Short mmCIF file of C-alpha atoms in Angstrom, two decimals:
data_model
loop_
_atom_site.label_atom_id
_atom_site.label_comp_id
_atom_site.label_asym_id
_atom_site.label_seq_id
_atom_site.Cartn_x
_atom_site.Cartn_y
_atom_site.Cartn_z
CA UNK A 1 181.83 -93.26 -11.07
CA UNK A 2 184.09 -96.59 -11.78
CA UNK A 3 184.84 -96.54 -15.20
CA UNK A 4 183.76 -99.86 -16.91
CA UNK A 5 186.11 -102.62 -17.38
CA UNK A 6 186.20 -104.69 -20.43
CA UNK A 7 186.65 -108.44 -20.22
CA UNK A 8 188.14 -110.44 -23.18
CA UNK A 9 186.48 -114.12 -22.76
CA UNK A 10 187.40 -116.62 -25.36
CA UNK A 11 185.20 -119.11 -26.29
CA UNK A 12 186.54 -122.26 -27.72
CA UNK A 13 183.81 -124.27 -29.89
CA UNK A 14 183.14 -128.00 -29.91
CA UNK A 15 183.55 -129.44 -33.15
CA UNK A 16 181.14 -131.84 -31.74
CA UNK A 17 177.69 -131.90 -30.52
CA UNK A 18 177.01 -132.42 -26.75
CA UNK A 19 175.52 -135.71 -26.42
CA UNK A 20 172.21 -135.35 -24.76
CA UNK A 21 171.48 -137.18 -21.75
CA UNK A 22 167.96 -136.16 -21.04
CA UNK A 23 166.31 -132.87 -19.36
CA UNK A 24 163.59 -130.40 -20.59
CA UNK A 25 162.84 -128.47 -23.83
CA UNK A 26 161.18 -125.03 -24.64
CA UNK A 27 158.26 -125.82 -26.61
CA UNK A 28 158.29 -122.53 -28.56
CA UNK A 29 161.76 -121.41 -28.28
CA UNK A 30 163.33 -125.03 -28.78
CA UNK A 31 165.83 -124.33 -26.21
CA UNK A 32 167.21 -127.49 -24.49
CA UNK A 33 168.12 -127.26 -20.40
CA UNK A 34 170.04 -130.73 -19.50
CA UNK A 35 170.69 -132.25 -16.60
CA UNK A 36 173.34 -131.42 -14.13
CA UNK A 37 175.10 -135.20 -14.50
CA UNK A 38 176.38 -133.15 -17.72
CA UNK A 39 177.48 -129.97 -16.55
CA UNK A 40 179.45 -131.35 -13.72
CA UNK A 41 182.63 -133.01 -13.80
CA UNK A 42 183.43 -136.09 -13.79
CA UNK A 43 183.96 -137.57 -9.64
CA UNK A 44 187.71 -138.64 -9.62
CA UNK A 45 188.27 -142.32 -9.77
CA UNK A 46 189.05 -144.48 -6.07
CA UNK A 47 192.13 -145.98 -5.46
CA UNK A 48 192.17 -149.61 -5.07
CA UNK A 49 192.68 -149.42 -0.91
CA UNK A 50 189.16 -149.21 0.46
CA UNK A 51 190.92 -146.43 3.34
CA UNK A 52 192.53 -144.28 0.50
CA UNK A 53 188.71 -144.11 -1.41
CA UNK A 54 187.66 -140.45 -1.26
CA UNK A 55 183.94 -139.48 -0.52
CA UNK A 56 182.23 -138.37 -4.27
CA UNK A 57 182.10 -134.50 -4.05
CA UNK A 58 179.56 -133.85 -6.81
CA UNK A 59 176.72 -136.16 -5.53
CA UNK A 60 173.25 -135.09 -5.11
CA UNK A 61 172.88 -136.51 -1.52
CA UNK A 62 175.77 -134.01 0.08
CA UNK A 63 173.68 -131.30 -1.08
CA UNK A 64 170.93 -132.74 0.23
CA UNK A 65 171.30 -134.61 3.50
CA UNK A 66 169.48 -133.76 6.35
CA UNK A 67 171.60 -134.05 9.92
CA UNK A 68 170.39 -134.60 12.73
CA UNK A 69 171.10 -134.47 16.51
CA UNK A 70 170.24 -135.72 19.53
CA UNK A 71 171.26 -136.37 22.91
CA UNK A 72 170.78 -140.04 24.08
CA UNK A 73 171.52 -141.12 28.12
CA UNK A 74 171.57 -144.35 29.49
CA UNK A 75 169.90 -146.28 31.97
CA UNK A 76 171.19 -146.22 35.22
CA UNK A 77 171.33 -150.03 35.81
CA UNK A 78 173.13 -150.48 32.58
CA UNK A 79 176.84 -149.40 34.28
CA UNK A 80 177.14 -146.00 34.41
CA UNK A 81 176.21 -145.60 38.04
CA UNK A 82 178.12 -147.76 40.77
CA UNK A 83 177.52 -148.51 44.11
CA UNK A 84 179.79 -146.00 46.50
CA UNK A 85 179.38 -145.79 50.49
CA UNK A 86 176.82 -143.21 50.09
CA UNK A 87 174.90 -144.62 47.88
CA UNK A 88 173.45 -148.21 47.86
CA UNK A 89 172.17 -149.62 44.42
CA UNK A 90 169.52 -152.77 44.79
CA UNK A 91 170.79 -155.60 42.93
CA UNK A 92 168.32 -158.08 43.77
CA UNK A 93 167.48 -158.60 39.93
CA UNK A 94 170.55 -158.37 38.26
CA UNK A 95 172.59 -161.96 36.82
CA UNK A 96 175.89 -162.13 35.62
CA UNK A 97 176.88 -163.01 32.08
CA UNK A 98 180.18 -164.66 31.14
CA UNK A 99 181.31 -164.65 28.13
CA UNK A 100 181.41 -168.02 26.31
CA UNK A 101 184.60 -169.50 24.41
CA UNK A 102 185.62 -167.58 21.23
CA UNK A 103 184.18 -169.27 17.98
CA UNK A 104 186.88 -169.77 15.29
CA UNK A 105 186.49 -170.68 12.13
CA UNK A 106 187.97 -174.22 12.53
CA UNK A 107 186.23 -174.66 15.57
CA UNK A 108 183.13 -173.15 13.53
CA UNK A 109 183.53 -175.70 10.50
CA UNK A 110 184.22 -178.76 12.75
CA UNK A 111 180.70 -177.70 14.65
CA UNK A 112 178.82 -177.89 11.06
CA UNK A 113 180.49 -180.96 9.91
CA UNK A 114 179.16 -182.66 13.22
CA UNK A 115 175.84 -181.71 12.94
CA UNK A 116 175.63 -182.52 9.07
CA UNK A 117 176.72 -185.65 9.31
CA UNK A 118 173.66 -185.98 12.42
CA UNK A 119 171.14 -184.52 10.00
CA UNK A 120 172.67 -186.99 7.49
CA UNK A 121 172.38 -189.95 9.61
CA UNK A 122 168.55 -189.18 10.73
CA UNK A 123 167.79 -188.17 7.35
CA UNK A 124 169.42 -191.84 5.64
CA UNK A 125 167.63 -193.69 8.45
CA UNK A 126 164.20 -191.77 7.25
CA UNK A 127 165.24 -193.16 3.65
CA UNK A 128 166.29 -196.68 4.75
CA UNK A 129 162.64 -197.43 7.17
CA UNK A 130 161.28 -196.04 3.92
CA UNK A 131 162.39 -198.56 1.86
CA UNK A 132 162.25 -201.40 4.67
CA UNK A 133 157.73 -200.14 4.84
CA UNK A 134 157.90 -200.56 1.54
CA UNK A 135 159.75 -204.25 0.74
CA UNK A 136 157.60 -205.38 3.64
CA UNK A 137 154.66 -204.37 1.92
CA UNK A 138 155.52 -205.13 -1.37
CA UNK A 139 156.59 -208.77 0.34
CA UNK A 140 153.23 -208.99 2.21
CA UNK A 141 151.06 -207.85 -1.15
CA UNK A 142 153.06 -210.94 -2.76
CA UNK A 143 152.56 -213.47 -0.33
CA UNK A 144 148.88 -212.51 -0.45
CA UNK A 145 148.79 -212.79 -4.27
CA UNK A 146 150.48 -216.10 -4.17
CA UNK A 147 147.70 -217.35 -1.62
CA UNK A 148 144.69 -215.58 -4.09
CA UNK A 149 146.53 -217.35 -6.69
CA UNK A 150 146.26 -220.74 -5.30
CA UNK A 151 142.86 -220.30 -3.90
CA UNK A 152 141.59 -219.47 -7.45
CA UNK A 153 143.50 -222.20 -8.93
CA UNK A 154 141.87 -224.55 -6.66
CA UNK A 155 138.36 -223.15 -7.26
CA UNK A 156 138.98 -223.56 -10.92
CA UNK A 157 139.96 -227.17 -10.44
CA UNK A 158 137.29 -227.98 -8.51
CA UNK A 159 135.07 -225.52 -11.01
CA UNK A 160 136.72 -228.00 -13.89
CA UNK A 161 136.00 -231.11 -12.16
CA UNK A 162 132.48 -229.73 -11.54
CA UNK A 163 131.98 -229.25 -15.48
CA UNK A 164 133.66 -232.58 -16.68
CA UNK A 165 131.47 -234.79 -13.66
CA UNK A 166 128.41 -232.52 -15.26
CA UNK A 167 128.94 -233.32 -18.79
CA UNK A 168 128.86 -237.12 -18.15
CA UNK A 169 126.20 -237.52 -15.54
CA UNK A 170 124.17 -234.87 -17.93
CA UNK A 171 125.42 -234.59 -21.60
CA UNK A 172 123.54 -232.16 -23.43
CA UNK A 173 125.35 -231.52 -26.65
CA UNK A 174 127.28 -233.97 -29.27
CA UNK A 175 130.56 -232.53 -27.84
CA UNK A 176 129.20 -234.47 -24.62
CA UNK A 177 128.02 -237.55 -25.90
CA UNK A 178 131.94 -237.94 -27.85
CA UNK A 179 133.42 -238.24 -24.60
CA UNK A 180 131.34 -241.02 -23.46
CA UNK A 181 131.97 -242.45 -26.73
CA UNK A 182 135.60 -242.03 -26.63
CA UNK A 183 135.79 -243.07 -23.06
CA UNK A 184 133.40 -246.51 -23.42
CA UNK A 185 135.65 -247.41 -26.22
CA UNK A 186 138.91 -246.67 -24.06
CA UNK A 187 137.33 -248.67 -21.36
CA UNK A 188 136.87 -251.60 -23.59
CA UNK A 189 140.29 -251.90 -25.06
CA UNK A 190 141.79 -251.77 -21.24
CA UNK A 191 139.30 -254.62 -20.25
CA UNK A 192 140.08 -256.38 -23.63
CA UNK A 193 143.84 -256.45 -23.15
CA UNK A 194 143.21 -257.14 -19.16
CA UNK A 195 141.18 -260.54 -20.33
CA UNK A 196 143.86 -261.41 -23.10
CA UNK A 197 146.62 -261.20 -21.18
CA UNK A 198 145.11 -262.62 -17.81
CA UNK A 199 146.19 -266.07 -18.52
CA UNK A 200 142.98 -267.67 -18.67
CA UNK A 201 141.63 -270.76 -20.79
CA UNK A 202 139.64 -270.06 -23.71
CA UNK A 203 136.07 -270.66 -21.21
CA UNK A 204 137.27 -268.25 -19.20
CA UNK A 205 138.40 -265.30 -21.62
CA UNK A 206 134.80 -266.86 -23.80
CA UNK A 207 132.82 -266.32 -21.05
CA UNK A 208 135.14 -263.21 -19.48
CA UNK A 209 134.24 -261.67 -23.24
CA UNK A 210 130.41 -262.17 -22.99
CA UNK A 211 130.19 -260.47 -19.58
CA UNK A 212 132.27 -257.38 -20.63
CA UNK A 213 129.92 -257.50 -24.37
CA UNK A 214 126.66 -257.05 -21.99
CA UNK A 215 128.68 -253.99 -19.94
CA UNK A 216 129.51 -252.35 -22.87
CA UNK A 217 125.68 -252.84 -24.05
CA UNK A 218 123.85 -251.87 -21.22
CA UNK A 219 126.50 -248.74 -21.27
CA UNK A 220 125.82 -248.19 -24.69
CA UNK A 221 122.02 -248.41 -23.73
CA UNK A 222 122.81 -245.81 -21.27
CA UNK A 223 124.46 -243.26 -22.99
CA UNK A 224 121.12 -243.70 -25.81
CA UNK A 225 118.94 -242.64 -23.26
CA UNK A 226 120.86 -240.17 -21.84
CA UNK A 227 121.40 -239.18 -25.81
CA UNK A 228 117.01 -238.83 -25.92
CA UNK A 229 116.58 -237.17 -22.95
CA UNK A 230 118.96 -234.49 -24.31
CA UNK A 231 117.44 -234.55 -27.75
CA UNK A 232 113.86 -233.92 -25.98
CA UNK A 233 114.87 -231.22 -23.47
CA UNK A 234 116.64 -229.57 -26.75
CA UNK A 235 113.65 -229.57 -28.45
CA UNK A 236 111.20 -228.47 -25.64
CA UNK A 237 113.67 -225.40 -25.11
CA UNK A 238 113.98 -224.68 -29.09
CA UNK A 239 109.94 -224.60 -28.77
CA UNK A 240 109.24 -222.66 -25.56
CA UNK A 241 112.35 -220.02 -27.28
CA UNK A 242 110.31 -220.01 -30.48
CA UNK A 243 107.02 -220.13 -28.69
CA UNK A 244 108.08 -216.96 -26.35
CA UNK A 245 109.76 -215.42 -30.08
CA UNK A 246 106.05 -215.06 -31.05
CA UNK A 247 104.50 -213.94 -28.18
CA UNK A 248 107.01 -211.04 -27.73
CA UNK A 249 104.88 -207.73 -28.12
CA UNK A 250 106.04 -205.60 -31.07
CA UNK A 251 108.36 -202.55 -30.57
CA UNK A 252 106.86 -199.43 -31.99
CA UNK A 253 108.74 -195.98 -32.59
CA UNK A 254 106.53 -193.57 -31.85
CA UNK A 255 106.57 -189.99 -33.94
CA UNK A 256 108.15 -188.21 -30.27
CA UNK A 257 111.89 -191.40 -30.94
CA UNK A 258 110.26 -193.59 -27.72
CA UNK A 259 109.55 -196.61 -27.75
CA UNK A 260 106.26 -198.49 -27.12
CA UNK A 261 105.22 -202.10 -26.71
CA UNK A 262 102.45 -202.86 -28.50
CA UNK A 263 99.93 -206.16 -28.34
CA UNK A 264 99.09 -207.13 -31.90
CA UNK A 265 96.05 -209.88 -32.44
CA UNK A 266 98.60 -212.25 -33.96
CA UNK A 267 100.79 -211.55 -30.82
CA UNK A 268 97.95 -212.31 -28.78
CA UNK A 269 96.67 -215.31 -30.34
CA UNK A 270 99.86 -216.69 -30.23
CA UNK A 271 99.70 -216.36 -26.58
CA UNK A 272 96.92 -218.30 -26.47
CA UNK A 273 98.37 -221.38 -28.26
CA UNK A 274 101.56 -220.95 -25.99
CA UNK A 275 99.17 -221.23 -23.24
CA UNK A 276 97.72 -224.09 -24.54
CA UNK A 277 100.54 -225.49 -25.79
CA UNK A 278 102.38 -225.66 -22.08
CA UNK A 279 98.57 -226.86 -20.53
CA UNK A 280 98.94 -230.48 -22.99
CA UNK A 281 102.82 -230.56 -22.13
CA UNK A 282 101.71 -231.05 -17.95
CA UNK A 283 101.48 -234.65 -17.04
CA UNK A 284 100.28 -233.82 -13.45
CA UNK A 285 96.42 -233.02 -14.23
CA UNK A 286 93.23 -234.75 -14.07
CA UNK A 287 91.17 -235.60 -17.71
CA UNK A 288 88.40 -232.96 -16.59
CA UNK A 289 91.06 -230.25 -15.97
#
């Protein structure tokens, strides 16, 4: 046989320890099996033309890729078969195409400017009826708030008027009757001075003085009246409000938080004298009634 052959291998230690960028480990032996992104070498780096870049050589996918052939043919109308004196090829469906202008990139940026500034003009007129809806509404909301204005103010005026004309033709509190006071006097001194300074003779402004003394009385007079008929419809509604006070029915909490009305004999008598009461105060029946 051969005789053997001894090899002297040299084996040069790492001072340090391989980093470990992942891969499997024995569970019982301990052993670890790394990857093969750190047993290969490192791919050379590309030069900085994109032509002069060299494909990687230790990359899993040209160990791996799959090629694959096949035969493609093309149509027949596509160009490939011409019409010859033997051979007629229908064209009744075919249309030409021509190629349009070539597209620069001036031409290209003068094209985009154009139609921004359109979208810019449609979209500023958009904003611009925007605001024009809106100052004619806001224009239309103020003219009919300055209409509602005056149309309350006049109400209230006439509401005012209403009141004041009220409160003399029917005075019903002291308030009332201080007015017609105030007002009689003012009347007075304005037909006083008018009679002083009238020139007339001392008969006249004697006599012109007794006729505005029986005015003022018979106004005074007036305003008394009107002063008791207030005082007695105050009183009749002080009674009736006192009067109804008592014949109110009682409100009882019951044990379940309602509430229940409840007719108690005083509550009932007191009816009956309200009754009463309001049967004397009708000036409109007969003595048997």
């Amino acid at each position: 046989g051969v005789p053997p052959v001894v090899i002297s291998l040299t084996i040069e230690h790492d001072m340090q320890r391989k980093p470990y960028y992942g891969g499997y480990r024995h569970k019982l032996t301990g052993v670890e099996y790394h990857h093969a992104t750190c047993q290969t070498e490192v791919p050379p780096k590309p030069k900085r033309k994109t032509e002069d870049m060299a494909p990687p050589k230790f990359h899993r996918e040209t160990q791996t890729r799959k090629i694959k052939e096949q035969a493609q043919q093309a149509v027949r109308e596509f160009g490939t078969q011409m019409t010859r004196e033997d051979h007629f090829v229908e064209a009744r469906d075919d249309y030409m195409i021509v190629p349009r202008d070539y597209l620069d990139s001036e031409h290209y940026a003068k094209t985009r400017l154009a139609a921004t500034i359109v979208v810019q003009c449609y979209t500023r007129g958009m904003f611009a009826r925007q605001l024009a809806r809106q100052s004619r509404a806001q224009l239309a909301w103020n003219r009919q708030y300055y209409l509602d204005q005056q149309v309350r103010e006049r109400r209230e005026r006439e509401a005012q008027r209403e009141r004041e004309v009220e409160r003399r033709m029917h005075p019903k509190n002291g308030a009332d009757f201080e007015i017609l006071y105030n007002e009689l006097e003012e009347w007075r001194v304005a037909e006083t001075q008018k009679i002083e300074t009238g020139g007339l003779d001392e008969e006249e402004r004697q006599a012109a003085r007794y006729e505005l003394l029986l005015k003022e009385i018979k106004l005074v007079q007036t305003i008394d009246k009107l002063k008791a008929d207030a005082m007695k419809k105050m009183t009749h509604k002080t009674i009736n409000k006192e009067l109804d006070t008592m014949c109110a029915s009682k409100l009882w909490e019951m044990s379940d938080g309602t509430i229940k009305q409840v007719q108690t004999p005083a509550t009932r008598r007191a009816k009956e004298l309200a009754d009463l009461y309001q049967g004397l105060n009708l000036t409109n029946l007969r003595v048997d009634e």
